[in-house]
mmCIF file with all atom_site columns, N, CA and C in Angstrom:
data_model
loop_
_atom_site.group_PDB
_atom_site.id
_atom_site.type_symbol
_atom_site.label_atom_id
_atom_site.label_alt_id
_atom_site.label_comp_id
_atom_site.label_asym_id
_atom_site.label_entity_id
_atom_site.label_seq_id
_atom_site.pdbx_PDB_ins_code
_atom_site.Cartn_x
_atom_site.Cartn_y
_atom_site.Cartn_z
_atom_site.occupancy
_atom_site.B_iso_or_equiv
_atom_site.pdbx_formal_charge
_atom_site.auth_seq_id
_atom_site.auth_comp_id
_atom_site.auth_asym_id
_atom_site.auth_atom_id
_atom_site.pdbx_PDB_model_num
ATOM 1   N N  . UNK A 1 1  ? 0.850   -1.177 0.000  1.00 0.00 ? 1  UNK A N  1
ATOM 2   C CA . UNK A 1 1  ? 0.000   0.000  0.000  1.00 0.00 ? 1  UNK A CA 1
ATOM 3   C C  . UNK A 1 1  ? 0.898   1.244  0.000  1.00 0.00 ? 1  UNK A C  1
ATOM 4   N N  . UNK A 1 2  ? 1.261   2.139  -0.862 1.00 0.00 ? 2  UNK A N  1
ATOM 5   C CA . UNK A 1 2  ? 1.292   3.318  -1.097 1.00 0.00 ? 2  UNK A CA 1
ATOM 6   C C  . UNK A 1 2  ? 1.026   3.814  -0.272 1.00 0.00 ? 2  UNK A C  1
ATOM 7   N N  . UNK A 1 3  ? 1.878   4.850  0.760  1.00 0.00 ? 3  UNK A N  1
ATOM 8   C CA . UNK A 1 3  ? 2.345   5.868  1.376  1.00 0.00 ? 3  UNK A CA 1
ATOM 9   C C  . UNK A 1 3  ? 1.703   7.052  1.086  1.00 0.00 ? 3  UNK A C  1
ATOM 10  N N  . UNK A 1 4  ? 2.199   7.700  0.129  1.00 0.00 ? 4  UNK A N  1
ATOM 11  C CA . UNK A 1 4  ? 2.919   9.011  -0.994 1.00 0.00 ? 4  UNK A CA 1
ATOM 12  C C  . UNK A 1 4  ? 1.681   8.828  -2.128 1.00 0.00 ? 4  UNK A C  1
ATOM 13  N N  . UNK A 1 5  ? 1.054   9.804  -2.531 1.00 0.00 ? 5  UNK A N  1
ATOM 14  C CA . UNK A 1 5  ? 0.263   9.946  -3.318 1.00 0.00 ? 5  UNK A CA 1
ATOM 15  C C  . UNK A 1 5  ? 1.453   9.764  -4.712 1.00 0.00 ? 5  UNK A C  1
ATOM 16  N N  . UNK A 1 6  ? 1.105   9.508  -5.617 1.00 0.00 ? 6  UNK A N  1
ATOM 17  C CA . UNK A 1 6  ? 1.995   9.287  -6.638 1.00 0.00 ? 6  UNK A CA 1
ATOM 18  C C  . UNK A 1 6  ? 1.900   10.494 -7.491 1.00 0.00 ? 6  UNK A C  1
ATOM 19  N N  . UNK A 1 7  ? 0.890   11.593 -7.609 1.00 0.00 ? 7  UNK A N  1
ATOM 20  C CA . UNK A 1 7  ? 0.674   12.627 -8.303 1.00 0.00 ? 7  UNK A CA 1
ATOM 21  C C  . UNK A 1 7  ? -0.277  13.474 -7.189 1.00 0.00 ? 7  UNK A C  1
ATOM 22  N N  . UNK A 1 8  ? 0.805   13.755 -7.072 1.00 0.00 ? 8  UNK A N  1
ATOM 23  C CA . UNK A 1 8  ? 0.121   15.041 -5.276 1.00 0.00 ? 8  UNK A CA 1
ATOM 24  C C  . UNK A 1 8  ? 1.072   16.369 -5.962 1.00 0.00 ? 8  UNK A C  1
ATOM 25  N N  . UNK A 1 9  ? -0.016  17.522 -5.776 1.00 0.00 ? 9  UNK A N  1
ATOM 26  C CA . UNK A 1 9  ? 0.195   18.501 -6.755 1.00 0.00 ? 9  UNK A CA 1
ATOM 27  C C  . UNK A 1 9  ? -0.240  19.855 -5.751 1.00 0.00 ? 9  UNK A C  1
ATOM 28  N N  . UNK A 1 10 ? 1.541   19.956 -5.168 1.00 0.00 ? 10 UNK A N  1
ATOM 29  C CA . UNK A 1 10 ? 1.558   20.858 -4.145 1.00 0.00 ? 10 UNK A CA 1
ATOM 30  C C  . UNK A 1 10 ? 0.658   22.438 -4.444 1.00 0.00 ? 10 UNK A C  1
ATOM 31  N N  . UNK A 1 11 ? 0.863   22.789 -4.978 1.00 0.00 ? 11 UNK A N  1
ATOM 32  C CA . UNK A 1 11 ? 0.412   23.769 -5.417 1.00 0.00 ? 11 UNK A CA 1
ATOM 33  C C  . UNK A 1 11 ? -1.662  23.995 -6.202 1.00 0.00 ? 11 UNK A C  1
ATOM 34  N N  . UNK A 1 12 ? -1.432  22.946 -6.582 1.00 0.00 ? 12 UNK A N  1
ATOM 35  C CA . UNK A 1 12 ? -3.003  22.497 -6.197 1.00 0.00 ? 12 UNK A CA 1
ATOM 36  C C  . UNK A 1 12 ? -3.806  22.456 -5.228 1.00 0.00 ? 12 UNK A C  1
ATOM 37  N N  . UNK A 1 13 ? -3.076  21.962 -4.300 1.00 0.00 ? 13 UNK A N  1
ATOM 38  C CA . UNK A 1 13 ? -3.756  21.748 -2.827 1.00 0.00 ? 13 UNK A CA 1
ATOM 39  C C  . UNK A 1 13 ? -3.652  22.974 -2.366 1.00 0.00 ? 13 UNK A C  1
ATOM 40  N N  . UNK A 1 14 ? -2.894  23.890 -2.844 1.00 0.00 ? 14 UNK A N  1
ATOM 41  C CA . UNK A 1 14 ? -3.023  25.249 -1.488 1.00 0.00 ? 14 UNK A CA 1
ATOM 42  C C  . UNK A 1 14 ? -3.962  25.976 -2.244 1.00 0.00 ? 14 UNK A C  1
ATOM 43  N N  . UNK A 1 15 ? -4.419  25.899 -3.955 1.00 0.00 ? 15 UNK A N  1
ATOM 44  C CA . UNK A 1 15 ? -5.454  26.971 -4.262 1.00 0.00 ? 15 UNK A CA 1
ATOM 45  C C  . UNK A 1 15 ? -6.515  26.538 -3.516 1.00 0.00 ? 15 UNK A C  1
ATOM 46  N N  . UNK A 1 16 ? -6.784  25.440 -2.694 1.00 0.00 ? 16 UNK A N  1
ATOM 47  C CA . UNK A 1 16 ? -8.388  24.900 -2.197 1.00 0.00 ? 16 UNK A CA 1
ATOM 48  C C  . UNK A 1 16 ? -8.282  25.477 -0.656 1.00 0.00 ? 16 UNK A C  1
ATOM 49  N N  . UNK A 1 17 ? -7.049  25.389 -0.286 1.00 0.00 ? 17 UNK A N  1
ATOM 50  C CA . UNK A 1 17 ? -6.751  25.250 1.153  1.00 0.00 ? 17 UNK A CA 1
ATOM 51  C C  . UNK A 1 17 ? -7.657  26.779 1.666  1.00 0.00 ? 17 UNK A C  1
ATOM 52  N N  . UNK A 1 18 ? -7.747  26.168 2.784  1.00 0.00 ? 18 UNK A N  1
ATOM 53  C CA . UNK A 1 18 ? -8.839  27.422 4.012  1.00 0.00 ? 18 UNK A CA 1
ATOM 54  C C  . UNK A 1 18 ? -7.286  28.237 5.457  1.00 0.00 ? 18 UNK A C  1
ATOM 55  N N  . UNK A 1 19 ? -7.708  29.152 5.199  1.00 0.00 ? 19 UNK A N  1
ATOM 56  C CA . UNK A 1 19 ? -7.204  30.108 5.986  1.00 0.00 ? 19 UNK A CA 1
ATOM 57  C C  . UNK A 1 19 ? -7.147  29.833 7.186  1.00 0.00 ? 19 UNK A C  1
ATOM 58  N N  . UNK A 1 20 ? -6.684  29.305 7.973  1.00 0.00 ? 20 UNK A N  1
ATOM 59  C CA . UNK A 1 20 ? -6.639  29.134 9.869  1.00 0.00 ? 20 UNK A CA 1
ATOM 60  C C  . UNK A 1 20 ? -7.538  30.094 10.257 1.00 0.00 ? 20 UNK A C  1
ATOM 61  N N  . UNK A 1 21 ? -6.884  31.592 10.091 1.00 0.00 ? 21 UNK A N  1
ATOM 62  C CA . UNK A 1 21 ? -7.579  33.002 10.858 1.00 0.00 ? 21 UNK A CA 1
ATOM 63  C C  . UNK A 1 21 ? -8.567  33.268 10.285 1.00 0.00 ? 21 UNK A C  1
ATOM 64  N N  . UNK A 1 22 ? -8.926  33.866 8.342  1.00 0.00 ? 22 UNK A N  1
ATOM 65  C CA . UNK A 1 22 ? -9.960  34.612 7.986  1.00 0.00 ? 22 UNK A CA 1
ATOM 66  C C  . UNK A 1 22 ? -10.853 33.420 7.172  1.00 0.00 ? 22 UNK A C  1
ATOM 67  N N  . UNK A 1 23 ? -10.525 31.790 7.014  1.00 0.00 ? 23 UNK A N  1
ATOM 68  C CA . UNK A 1 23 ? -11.170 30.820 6.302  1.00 0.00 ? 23 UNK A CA 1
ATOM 69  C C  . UNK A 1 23 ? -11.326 31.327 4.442  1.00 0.00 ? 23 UNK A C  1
ATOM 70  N N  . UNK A 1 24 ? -10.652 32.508 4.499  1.00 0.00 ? 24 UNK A N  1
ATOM 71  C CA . UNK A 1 24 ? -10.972 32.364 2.698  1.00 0.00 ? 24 UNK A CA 1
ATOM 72  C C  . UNK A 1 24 ? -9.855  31.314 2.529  1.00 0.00 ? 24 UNK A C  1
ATOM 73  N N  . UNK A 1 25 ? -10.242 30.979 0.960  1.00 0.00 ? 25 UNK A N  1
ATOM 74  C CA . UNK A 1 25 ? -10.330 29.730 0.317  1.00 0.00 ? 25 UNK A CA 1
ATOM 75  C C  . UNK A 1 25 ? -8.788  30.365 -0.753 1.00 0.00 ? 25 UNK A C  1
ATOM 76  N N  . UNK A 1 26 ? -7.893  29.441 -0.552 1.00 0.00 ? 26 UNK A N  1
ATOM 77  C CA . UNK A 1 26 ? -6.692  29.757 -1.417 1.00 0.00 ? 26 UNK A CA 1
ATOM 78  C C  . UNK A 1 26 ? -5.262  30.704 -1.328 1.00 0.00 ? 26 UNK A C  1
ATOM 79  N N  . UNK A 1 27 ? -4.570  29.583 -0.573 1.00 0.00 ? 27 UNK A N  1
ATOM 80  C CA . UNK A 1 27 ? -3.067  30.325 -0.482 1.00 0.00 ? 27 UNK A CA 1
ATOM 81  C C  . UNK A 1 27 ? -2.230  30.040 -1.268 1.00 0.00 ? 27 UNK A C  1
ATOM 82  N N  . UNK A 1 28 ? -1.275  31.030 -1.017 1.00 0.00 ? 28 UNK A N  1
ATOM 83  C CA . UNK A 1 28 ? -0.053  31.022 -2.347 1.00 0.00 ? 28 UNK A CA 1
ATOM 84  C C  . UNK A 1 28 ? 0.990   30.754 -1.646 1.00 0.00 ? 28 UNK A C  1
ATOM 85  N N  . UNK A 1 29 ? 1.952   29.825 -2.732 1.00 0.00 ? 29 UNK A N  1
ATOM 86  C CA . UNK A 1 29 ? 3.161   29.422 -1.924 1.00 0.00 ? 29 UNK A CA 1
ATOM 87  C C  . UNK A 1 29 ? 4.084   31.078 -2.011 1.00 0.00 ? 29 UNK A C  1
ATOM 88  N N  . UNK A 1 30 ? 5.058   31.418 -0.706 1.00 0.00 ? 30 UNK A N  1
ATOM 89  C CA . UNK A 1 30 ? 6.216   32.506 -0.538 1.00 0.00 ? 30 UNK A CA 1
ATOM 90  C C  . UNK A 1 30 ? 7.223   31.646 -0.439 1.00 0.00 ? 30 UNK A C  1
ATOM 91  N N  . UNK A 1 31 ? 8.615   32.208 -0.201 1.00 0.00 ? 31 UNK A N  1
ATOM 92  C CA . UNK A 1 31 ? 9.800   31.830 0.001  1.00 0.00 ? 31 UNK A CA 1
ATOM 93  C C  . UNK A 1 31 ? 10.178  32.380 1.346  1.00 0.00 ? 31 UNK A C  1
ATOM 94  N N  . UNK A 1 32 ? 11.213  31.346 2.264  1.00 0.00 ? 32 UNK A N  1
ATOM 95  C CA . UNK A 1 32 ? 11.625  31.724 2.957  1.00 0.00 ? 32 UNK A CA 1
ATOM 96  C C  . UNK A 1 32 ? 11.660  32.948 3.678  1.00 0.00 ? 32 UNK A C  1
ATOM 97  N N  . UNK A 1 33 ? 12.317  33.753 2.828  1.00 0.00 ? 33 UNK A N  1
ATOM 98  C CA . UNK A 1 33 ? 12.935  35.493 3.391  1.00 0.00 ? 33 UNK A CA 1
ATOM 99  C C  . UNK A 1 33 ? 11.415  36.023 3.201  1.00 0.00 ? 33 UNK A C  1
ATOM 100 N N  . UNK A 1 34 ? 10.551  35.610 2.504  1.00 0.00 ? 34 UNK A N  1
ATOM 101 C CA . UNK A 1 34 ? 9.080   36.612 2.822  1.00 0.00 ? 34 UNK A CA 1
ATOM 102 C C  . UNK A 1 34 ? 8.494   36.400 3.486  1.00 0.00 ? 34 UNK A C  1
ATOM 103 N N  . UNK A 1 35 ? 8.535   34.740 4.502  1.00 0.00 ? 35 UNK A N  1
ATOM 104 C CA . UNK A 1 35 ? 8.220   34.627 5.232  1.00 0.00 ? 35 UNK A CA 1
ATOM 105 C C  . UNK A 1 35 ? 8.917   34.950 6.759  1.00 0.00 ? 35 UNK A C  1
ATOM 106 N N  . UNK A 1 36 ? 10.108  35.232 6.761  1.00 0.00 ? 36 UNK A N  1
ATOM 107 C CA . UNK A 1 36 ? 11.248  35.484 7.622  1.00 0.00 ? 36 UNK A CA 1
ATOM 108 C C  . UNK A 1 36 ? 10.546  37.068 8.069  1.00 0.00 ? 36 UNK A C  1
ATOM 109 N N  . UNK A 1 37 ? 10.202  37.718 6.435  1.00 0.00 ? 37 UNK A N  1
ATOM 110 C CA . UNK A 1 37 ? 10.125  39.206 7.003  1.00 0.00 ? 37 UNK A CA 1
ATOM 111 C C  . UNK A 1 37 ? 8.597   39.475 7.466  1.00 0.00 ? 37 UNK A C  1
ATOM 112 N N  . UNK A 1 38 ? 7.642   38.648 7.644  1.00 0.00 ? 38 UNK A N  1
ATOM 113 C CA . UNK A 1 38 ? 6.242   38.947 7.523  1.00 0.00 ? 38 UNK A CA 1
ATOM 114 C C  . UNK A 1 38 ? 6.516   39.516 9.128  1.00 0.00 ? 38 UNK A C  1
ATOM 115 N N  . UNK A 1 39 ? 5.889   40.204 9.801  1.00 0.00 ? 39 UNK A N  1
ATOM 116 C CA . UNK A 1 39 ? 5.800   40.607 11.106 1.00 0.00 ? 39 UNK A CA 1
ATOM 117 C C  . UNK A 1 39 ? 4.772   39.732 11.982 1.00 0.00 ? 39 UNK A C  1
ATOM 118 N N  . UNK A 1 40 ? 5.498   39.292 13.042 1.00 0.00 ? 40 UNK A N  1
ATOM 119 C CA . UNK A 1 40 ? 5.587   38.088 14.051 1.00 0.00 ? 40 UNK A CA 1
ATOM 120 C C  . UNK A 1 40 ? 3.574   37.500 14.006 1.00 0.00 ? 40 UNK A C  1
ATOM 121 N N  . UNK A 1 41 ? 2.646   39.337 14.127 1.00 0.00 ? 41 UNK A N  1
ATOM 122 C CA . UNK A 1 41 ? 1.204   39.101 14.472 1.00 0.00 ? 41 UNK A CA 1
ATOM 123 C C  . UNK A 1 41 ? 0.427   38.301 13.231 1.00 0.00 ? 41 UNK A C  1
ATOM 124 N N  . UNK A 1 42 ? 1.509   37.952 11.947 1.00 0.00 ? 42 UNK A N  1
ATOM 125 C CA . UNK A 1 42 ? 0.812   37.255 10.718 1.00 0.00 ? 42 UNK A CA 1
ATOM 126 C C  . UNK A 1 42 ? 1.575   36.324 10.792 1.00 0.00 ? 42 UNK A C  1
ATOM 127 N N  . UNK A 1 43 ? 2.168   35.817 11.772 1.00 0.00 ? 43 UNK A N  1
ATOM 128 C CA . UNK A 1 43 ? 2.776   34.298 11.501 1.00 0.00 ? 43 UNK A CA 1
ATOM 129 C C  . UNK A 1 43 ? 1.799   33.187 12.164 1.00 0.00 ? 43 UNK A C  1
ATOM 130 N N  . UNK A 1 44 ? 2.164   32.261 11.336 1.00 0.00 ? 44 UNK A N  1
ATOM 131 C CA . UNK A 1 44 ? 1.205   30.901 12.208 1.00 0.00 ? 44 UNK A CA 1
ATOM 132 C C  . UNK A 1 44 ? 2.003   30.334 13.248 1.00 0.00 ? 44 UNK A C  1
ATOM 133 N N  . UNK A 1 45 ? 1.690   30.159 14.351 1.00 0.00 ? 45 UNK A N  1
ATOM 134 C CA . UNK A 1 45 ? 2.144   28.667 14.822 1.00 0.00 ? 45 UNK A CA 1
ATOM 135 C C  . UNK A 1 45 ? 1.534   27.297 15.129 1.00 0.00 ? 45 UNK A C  1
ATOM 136 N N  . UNK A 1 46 ? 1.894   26.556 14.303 1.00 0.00 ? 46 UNK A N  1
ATOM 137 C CA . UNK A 1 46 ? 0.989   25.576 13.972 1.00 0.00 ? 46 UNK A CA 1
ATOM 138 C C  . UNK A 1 46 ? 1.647   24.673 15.153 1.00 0.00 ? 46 UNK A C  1
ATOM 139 N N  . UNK A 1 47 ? 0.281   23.843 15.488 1.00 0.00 ? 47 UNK A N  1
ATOM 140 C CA . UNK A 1 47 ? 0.892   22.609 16.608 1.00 0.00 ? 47 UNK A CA 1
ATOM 141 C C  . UNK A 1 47 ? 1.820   21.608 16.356 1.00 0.00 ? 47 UNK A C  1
ATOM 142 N N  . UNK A 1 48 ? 1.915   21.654 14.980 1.00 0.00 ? 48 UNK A N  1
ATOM 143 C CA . UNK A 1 48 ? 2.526   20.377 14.086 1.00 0.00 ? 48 UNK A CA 1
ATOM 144 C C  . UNK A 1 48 ? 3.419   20.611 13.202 1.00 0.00 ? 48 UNK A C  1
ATOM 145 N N  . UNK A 1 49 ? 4.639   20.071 13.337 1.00 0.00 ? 49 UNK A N  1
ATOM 146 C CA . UNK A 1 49 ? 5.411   20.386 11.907 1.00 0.00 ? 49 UNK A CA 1
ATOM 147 C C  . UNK A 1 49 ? 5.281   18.999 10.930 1.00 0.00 ? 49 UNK A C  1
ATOM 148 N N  . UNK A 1 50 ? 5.034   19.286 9.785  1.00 0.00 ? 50 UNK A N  1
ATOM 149 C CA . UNK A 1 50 ? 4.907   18.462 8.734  1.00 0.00 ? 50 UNK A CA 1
ATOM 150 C C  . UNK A 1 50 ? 5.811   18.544 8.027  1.00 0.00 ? 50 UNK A C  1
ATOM 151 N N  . UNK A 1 51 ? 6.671   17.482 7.554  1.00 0.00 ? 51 UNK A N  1
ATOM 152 C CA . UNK A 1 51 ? 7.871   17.560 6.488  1.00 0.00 ? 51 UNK A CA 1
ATOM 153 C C  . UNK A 1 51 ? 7.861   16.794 5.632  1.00 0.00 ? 51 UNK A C  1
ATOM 154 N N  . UNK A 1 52 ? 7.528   17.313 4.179  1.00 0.00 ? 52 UNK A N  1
ATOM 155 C CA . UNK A 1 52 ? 7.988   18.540 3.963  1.00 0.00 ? 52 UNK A CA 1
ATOM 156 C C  . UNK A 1 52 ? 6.851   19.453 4.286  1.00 0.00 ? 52 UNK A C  1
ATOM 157 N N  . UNK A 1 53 ? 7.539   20.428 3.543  1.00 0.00 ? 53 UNK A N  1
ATOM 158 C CA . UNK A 1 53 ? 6.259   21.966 3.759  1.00 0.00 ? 53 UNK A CA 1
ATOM 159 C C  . UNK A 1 53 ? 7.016   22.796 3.170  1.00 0.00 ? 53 UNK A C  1
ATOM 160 N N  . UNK A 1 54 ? 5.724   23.933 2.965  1.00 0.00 ? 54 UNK A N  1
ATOM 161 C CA . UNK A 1 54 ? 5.841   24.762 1.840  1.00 0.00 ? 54 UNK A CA 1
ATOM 162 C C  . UNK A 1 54 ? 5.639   26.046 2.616  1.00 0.00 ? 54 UNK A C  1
ATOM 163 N N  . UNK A 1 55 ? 6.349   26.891 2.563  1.00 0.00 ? 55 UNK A N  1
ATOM 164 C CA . UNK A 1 55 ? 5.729   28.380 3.397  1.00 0.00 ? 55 UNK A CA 1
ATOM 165 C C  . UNK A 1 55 ? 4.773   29.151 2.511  1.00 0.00 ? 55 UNK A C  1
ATOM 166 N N  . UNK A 1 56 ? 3.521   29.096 2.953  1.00 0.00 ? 56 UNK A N  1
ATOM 167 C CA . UNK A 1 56 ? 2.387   29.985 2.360  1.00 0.00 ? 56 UNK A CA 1
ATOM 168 C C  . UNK A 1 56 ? 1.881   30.908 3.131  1.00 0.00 ? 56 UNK A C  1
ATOM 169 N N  . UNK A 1 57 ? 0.773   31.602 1.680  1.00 0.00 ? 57 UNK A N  1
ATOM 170 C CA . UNK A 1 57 ? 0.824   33.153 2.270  1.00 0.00 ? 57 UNK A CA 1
ATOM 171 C C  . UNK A 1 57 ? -0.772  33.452 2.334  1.00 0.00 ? 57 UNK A C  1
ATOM 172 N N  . UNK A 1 58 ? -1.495  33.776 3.013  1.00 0.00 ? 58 UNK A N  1
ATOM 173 C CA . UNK A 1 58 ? -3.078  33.895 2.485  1.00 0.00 ? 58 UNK A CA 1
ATOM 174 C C  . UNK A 1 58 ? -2.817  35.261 1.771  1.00 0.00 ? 58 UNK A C  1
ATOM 175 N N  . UNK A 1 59 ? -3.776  35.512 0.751  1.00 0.00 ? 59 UNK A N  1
ATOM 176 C CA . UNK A 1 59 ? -3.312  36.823 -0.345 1.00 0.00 ? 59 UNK A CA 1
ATOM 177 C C  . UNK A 1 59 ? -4.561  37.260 0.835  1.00 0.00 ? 59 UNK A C  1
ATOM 178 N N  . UNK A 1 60 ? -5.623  37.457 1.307  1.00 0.00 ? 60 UNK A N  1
ATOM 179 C CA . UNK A 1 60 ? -6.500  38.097 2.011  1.00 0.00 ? 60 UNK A CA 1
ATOM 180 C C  . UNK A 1 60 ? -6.493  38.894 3.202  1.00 0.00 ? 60 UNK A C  1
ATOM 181 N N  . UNK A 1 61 ? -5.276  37.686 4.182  1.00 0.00 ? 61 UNK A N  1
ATOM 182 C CA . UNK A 1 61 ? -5.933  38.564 5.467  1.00 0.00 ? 61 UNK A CA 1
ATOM 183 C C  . UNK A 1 61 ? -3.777  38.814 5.638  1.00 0.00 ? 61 UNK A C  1
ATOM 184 N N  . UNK A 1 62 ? -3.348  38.004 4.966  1.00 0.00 ? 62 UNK A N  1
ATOM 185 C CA . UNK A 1 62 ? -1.475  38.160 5.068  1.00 0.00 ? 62 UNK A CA 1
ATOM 186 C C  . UNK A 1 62 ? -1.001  37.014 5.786  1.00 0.00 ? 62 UNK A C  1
ATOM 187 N N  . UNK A 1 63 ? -1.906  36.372 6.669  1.00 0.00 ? 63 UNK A N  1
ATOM 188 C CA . UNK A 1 63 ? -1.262  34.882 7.761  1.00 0.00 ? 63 UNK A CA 1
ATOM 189 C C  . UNK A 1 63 ? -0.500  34.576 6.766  1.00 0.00 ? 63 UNK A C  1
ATOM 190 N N  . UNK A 1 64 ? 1.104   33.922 7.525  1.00 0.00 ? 64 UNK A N  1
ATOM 191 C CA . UNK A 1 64 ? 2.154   33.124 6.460  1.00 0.00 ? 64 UNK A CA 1
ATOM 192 C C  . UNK A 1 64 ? 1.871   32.276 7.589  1.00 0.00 ? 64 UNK A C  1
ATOM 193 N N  . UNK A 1 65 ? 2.632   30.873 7.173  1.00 0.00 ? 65 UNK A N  1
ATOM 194 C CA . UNK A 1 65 ? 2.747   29.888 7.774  1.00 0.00 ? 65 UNK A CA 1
ATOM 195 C C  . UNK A 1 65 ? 3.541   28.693 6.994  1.00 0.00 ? 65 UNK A C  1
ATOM 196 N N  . UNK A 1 66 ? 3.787   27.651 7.593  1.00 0.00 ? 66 UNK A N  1
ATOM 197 C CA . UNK A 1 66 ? 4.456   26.495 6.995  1.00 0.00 ? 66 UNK A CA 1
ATOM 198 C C  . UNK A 1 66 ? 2.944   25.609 6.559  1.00 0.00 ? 66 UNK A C  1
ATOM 199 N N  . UNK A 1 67 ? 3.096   24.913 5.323  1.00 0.00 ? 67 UNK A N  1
ATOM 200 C CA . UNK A 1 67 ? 1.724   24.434 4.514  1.00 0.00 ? 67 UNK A CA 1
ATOM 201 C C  . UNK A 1 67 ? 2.128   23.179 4.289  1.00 0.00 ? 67 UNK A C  1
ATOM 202 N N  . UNK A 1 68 ? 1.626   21.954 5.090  1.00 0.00 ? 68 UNK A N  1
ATOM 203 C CA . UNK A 1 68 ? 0.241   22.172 5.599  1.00 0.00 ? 68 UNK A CA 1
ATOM 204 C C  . UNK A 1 68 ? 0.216   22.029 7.174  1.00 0.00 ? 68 UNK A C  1
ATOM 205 N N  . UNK A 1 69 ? 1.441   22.277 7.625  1.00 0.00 ? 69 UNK A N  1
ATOM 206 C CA . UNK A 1 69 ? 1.399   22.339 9.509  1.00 0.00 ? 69 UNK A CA 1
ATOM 207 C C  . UNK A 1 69 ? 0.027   23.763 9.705  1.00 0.00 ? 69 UNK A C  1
ATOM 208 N N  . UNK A 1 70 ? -0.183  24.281 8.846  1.00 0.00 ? 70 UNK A N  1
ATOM 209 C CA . UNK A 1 70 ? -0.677  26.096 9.076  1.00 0.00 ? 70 UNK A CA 1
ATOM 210 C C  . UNK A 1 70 ? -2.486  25.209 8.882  1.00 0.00 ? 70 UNK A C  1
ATOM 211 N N  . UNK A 1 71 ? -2.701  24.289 8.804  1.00 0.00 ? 71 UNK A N  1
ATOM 212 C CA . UNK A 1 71 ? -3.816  23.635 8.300  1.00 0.00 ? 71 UNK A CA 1
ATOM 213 C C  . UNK A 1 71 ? -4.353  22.812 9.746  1.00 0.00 ? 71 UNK A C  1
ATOM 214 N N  . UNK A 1 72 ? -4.194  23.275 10.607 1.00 0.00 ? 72 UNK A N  1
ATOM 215 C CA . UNK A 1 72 ? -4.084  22.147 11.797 1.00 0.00 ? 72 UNK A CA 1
ATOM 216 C C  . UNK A 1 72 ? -5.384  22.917 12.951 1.00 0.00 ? 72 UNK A C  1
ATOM 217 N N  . UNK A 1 73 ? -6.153  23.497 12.155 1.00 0.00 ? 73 UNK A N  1
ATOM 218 C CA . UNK A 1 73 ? -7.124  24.126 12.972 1.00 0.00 ? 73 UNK A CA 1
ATOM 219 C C  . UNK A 1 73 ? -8.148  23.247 13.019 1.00 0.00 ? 73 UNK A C  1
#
């Protein structure tokens, strides 16, 4: 039995994904340093680290977080 989705399509999954804080529908993957610079009150801390992960950004309310630990609401 398969683990690992064989065609899991990171970036797919975050246009559906729901917001922790404001629940709109669809985050975008950032990089590191944009997430490094977001200011501390838009960071997630998620209960869970998941590895791998992707640092995303909600375009709506600004929450960054690690994706999909940021999914743990």
């Amino acid at each position: 039995m398969p683990v690992f989705a064989e065609n899991f399509n990171p970036l797919a999954a975050l246009a559906v994904a729901k917001c922790p804080r404001c629940h709109a529908t669809g985050l975008v993957e950032i990089d590191g340093e944009a997430h490094d610079k977001a200011p501390e009150t838009d960071k997630h801390q998620a209960k869970f680290h998941v590895n791998a992960s992707l640092y995303a950004q909600c375009p709506a309310c600004g929450l960054v977080g690690e994706w999909p630990g940021m999914s743990d609401h």
